[in-house]
mmCIF file with all atom_site columns, C-alpha atoms in Angstrom:
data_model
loop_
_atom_site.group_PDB
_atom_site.id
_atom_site.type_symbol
_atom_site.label_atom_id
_atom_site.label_alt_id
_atom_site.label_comp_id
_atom_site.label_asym_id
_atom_site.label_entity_id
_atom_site.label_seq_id
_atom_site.pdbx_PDB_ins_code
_atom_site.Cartn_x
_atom_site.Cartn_y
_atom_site.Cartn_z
_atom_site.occupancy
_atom_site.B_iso_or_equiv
_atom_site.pdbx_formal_charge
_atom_site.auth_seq_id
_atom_site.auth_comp_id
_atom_site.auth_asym_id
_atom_site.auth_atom_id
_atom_site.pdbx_PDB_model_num
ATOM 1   C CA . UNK S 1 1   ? 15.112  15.397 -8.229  1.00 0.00 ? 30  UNK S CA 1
ATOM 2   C CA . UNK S 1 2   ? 15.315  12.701 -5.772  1.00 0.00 ? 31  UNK S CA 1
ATOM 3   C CA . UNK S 1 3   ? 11.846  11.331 -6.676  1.00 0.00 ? 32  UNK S CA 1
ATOM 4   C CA . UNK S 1 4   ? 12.554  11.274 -10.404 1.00 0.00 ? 33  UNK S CA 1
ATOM 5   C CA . UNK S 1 5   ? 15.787  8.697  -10.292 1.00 0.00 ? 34  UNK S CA 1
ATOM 6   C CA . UNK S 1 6   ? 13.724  6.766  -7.791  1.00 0.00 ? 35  UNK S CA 1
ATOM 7   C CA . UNK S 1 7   ? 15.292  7.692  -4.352  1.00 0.00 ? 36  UNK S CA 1
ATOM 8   C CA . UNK S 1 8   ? 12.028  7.670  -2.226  1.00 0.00 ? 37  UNK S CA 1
ATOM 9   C CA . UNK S 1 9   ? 13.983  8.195  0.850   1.00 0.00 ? 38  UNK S CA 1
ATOM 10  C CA . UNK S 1 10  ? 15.708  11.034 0.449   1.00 0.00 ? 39  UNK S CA 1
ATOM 11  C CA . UNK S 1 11  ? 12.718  12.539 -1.423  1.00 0.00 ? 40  UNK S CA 1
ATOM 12  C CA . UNK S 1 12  ? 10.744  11.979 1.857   1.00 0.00 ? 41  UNK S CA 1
ATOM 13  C CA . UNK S 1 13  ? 13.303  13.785 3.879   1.00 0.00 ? 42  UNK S CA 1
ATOM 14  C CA . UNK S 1 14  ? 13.386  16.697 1.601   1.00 0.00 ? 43  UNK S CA 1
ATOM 15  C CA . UNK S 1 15  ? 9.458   17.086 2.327   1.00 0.00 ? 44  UNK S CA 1
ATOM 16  C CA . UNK S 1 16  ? 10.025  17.494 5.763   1.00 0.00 ? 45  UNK S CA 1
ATOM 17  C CA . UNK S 1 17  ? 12.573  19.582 5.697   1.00 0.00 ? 46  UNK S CA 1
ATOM 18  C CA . UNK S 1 18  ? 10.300  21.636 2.952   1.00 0.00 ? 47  UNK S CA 1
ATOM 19  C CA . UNK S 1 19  ? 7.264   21.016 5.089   1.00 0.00 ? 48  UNK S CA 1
ATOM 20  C CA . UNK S 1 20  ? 8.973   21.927 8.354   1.00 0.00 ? 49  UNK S CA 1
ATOM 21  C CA . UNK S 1 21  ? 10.227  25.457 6.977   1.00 0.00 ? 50  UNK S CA 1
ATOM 22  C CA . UNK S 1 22  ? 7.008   26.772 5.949   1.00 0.00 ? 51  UNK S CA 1
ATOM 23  C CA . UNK S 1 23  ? 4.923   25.940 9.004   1.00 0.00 ? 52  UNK S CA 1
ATOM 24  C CA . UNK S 1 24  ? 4.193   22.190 9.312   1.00 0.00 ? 53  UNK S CA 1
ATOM 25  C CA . UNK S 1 25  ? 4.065   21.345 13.131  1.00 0.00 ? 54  UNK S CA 1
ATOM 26  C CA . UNK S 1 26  ? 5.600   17.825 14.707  1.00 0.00 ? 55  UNK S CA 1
ATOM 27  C CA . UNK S 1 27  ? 1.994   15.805 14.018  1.00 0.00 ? 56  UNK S CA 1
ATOM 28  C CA . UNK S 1 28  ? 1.971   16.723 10.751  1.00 0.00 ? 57  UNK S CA 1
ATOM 29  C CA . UNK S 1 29  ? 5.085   15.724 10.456  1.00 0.00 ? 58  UNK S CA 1
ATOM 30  C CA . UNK S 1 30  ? 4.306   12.444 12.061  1.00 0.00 ? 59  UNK S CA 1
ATOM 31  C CA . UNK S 1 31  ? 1.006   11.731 10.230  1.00 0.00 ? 60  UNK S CA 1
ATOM 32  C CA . UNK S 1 32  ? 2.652   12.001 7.518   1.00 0.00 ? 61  UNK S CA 1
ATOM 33  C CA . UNK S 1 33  ? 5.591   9.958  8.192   1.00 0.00 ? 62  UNK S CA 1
ATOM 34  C CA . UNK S 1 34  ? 3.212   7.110  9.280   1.00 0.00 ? 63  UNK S CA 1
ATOM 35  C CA . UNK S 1 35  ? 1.294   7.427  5.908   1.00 0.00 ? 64  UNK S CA 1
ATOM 36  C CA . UNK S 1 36  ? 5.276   7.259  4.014   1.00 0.00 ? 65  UNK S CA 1
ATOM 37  C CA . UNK S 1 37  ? 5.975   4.156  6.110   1.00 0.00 ? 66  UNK S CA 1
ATOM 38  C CA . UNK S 1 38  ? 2.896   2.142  5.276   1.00 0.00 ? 67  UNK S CA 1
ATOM 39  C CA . UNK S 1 39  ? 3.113   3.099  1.377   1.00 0.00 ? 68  UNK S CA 1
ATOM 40  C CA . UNK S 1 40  ? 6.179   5.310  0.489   1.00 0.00 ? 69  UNK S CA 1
ATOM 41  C CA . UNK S 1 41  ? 5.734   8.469  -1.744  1.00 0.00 ? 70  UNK S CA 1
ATOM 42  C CA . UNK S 1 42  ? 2.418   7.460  -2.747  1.00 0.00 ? 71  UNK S CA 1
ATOM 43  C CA . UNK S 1 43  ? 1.570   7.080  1.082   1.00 0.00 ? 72  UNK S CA 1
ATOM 44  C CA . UNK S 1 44  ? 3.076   11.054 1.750   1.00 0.00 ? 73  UNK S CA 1
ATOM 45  C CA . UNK S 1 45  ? 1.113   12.581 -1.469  1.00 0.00 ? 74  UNK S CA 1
ATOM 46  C CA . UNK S 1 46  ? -2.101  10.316 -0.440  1.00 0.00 ? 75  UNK S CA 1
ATOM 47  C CA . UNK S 1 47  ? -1.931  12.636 3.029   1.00 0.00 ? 76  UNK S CA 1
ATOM 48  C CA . UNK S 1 48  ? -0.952  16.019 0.869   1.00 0.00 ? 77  UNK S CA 1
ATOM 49  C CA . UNK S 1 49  ? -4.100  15.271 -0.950  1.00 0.00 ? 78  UNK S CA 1
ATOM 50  C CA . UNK S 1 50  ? -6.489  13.823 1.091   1.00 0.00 ? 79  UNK S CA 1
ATOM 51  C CA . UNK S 1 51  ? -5.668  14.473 4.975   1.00 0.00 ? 80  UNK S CA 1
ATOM 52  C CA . UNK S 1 52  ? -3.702  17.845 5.204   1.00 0.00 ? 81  UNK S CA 1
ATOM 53  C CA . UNK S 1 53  ? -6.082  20.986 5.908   1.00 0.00 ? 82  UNK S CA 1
ATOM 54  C CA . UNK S 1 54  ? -3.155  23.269 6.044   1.00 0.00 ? 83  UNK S CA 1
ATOM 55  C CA . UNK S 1 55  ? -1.872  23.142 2.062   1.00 0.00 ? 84  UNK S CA 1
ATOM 56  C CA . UNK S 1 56  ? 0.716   25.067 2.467   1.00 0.00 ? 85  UNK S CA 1
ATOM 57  C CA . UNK S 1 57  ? 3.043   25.632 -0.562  1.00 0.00 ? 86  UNK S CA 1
ATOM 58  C CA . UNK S 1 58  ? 5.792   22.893 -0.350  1.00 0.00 ? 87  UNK S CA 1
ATOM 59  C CA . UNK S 1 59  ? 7.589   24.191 -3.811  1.00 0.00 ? 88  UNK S CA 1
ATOM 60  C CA . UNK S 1 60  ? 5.295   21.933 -5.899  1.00 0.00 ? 89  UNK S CA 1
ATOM 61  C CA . UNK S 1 61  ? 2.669   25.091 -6.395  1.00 0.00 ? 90  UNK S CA 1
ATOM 62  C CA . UNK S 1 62  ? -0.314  25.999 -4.774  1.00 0.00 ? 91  UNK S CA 1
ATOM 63  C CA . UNK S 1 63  ? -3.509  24.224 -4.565  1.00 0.00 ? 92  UNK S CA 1
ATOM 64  C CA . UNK S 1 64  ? -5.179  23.698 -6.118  1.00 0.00 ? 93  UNK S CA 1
ATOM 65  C CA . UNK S 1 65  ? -2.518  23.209 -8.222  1.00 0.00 ? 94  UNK S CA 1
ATOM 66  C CA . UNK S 1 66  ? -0.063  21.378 -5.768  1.00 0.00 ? 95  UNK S CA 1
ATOM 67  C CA . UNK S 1 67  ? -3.257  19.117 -5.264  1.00 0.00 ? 96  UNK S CA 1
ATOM 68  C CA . UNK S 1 68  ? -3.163  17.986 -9.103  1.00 0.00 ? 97  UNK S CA 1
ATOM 69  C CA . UNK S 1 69  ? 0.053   17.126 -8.835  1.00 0.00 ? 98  UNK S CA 1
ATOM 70  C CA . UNK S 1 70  ? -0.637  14.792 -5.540  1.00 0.00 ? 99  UNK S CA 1
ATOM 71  C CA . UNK S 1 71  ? -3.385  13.164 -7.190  1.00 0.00 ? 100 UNK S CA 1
ATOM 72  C CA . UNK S 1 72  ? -1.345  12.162 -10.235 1.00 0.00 ? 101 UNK S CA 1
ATOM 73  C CA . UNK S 1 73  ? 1.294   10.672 -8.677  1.00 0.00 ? 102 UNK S CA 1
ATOM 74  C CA . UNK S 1 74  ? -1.169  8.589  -6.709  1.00 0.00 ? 103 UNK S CA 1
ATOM 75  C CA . UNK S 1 75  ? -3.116  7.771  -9.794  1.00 0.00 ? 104 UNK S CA 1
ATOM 76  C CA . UNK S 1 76  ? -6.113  9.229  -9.311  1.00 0.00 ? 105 UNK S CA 1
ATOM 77  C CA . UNK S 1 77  ? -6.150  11.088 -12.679 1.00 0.00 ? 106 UNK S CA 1
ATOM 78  C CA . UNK S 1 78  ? -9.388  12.119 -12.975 1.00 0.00 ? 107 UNK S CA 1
ATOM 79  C CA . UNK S 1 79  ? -9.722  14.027 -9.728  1.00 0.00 ? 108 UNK S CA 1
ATOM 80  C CA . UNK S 1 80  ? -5.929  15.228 -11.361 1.00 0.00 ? 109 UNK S CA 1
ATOM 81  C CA . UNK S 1 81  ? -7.650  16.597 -13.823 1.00 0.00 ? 110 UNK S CA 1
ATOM 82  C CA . UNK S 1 82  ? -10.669 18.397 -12.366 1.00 0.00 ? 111 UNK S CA 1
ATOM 83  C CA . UNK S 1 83  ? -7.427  19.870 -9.908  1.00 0.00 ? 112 UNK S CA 1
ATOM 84  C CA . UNK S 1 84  ? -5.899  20.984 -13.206 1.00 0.00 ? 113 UNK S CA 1
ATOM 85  C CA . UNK S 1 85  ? -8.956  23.115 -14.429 1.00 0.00 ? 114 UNK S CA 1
ATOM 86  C CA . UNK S 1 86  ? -9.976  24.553 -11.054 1.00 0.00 ? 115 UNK S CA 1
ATOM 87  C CA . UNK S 1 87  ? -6.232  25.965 -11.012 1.00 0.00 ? 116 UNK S CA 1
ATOM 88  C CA . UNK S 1 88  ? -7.469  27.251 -14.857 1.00 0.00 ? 117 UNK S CA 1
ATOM 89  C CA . UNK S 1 89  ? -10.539 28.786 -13.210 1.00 0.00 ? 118 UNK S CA 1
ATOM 90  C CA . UNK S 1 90  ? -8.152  30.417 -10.610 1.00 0.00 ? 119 UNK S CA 1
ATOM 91  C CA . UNK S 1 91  ? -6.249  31.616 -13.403 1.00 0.00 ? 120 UNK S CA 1
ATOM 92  C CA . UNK S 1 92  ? -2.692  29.855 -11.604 1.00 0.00 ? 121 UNK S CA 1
ATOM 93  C CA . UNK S 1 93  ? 0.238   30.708 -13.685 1.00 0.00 ? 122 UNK S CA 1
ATOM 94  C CA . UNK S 1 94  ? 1.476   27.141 -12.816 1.00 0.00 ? 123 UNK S CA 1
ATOM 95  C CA . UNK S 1 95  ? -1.384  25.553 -15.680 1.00 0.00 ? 124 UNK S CA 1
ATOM 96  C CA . UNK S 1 96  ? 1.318   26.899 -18.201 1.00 0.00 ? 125 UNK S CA 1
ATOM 97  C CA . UNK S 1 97  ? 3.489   24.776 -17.492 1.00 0.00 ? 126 UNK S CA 1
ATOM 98  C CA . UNK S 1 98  ? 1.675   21.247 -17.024 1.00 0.00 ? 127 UNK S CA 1
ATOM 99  C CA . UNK S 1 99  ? 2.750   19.970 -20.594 1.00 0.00 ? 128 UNK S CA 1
ATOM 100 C CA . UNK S 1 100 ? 6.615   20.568 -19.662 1.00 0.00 ? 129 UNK S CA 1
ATOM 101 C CA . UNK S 1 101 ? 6.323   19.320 -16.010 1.00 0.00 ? 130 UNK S CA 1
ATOM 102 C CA . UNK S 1 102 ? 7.261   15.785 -15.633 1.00 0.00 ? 131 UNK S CA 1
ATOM 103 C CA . UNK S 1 103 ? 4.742   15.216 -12.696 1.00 0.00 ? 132 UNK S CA 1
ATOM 104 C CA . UNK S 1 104 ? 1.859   15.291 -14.582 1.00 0.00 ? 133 UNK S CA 1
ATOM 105 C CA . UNK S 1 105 ? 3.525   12.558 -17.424 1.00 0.00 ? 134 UNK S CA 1
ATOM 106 C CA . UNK S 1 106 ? 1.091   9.847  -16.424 1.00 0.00 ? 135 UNK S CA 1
ATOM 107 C CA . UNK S 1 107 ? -1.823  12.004 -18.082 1.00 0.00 ? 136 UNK S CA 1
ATOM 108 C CA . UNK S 1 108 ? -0.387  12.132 -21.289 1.00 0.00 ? 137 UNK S CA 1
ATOM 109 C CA . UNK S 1 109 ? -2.602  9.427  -22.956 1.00 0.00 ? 138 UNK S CA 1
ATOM 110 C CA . UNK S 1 110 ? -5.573  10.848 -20.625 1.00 0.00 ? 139 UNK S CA 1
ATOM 111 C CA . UNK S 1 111 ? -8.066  12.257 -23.308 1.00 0.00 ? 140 UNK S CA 1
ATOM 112 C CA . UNK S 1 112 ? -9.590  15.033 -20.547 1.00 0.00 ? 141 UNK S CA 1
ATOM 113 C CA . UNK S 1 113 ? -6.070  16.073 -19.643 1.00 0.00 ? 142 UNK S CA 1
ATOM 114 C CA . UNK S 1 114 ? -5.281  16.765 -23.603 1.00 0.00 ? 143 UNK S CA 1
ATOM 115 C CA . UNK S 1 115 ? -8.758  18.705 -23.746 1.00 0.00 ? 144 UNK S CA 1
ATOM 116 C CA . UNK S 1 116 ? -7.543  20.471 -20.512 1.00 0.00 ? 145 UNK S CA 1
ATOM 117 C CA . UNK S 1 117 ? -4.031  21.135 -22.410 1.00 0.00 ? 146 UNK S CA 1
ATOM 118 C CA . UNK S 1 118 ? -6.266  22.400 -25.630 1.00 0.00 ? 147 UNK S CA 1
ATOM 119 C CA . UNK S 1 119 ? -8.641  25.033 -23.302 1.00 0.00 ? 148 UNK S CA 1
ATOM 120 C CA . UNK S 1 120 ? -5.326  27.043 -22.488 1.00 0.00 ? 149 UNK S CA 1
ATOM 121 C CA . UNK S 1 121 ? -3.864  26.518 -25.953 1.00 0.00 ? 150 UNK S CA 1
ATOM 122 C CA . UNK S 1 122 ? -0.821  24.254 -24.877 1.00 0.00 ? 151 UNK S CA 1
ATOM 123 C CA . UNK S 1 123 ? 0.249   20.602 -26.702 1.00 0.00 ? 152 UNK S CA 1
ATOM 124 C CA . UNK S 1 124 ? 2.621   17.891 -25.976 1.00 0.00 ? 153 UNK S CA 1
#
């Protein structure tokens, strides 16, 4: 909730605290935290999607699910996308609710994330 009024502070703090009770260790925690400091929430998703190995569930799904979800809100929608369908492929629950989830608003105008929504039968 933080994250959607804006409030890229406390959002960040939340992560750890989600990151820390599933199994993160302190330089994960720190890698991360440098990453936040250099670009804020784009900085922390950029490591979720590009740096962690572990991909643990942090409440935003798992990969490759989560990983969609990192890669929108960082703007790289076409790697988003291919995220999207490989969750498909892995038949993730979470794809049924992409169209509803405001994480994945930037792709509404994106024609291959409307042909994803059309392969499982889902509109805006």
């Amino acid at each position: 909730l933080y994250e959607q009024v804006g409030e890229e502070h406390k959002s960040f703090s939340e992560l750890i605290w989600l990151m820390r009770a599933v199994g993160y260790d302190q330089n994960d925690i720190d890698e991360i935290t440098d990453f936040f400091q250099q670009n804020g929430l784009k900085g922390a998703y950029s490591w979720l999607l590009l740096v962690d190995k572990k991909q643990l569930n942090i409440g935003q799904y798992e990969a490759p699910m989560s990983l969609a979800r990192y890669a929108t809100y960082i703007g790289e929608h076409t790697l988003a996308v291919s995220y999207l369908n490989a969750a498909k492929k892995q038949k993730q629950l979470a794809t049924l609710w992409v169209a509803a989830d405001p994480k994945f608003k930037p792709l509404y105008q994106n024609s291959a994330f409307q042909e994803f929504l059309a392969s499982i039968n889902l509109s805006l």
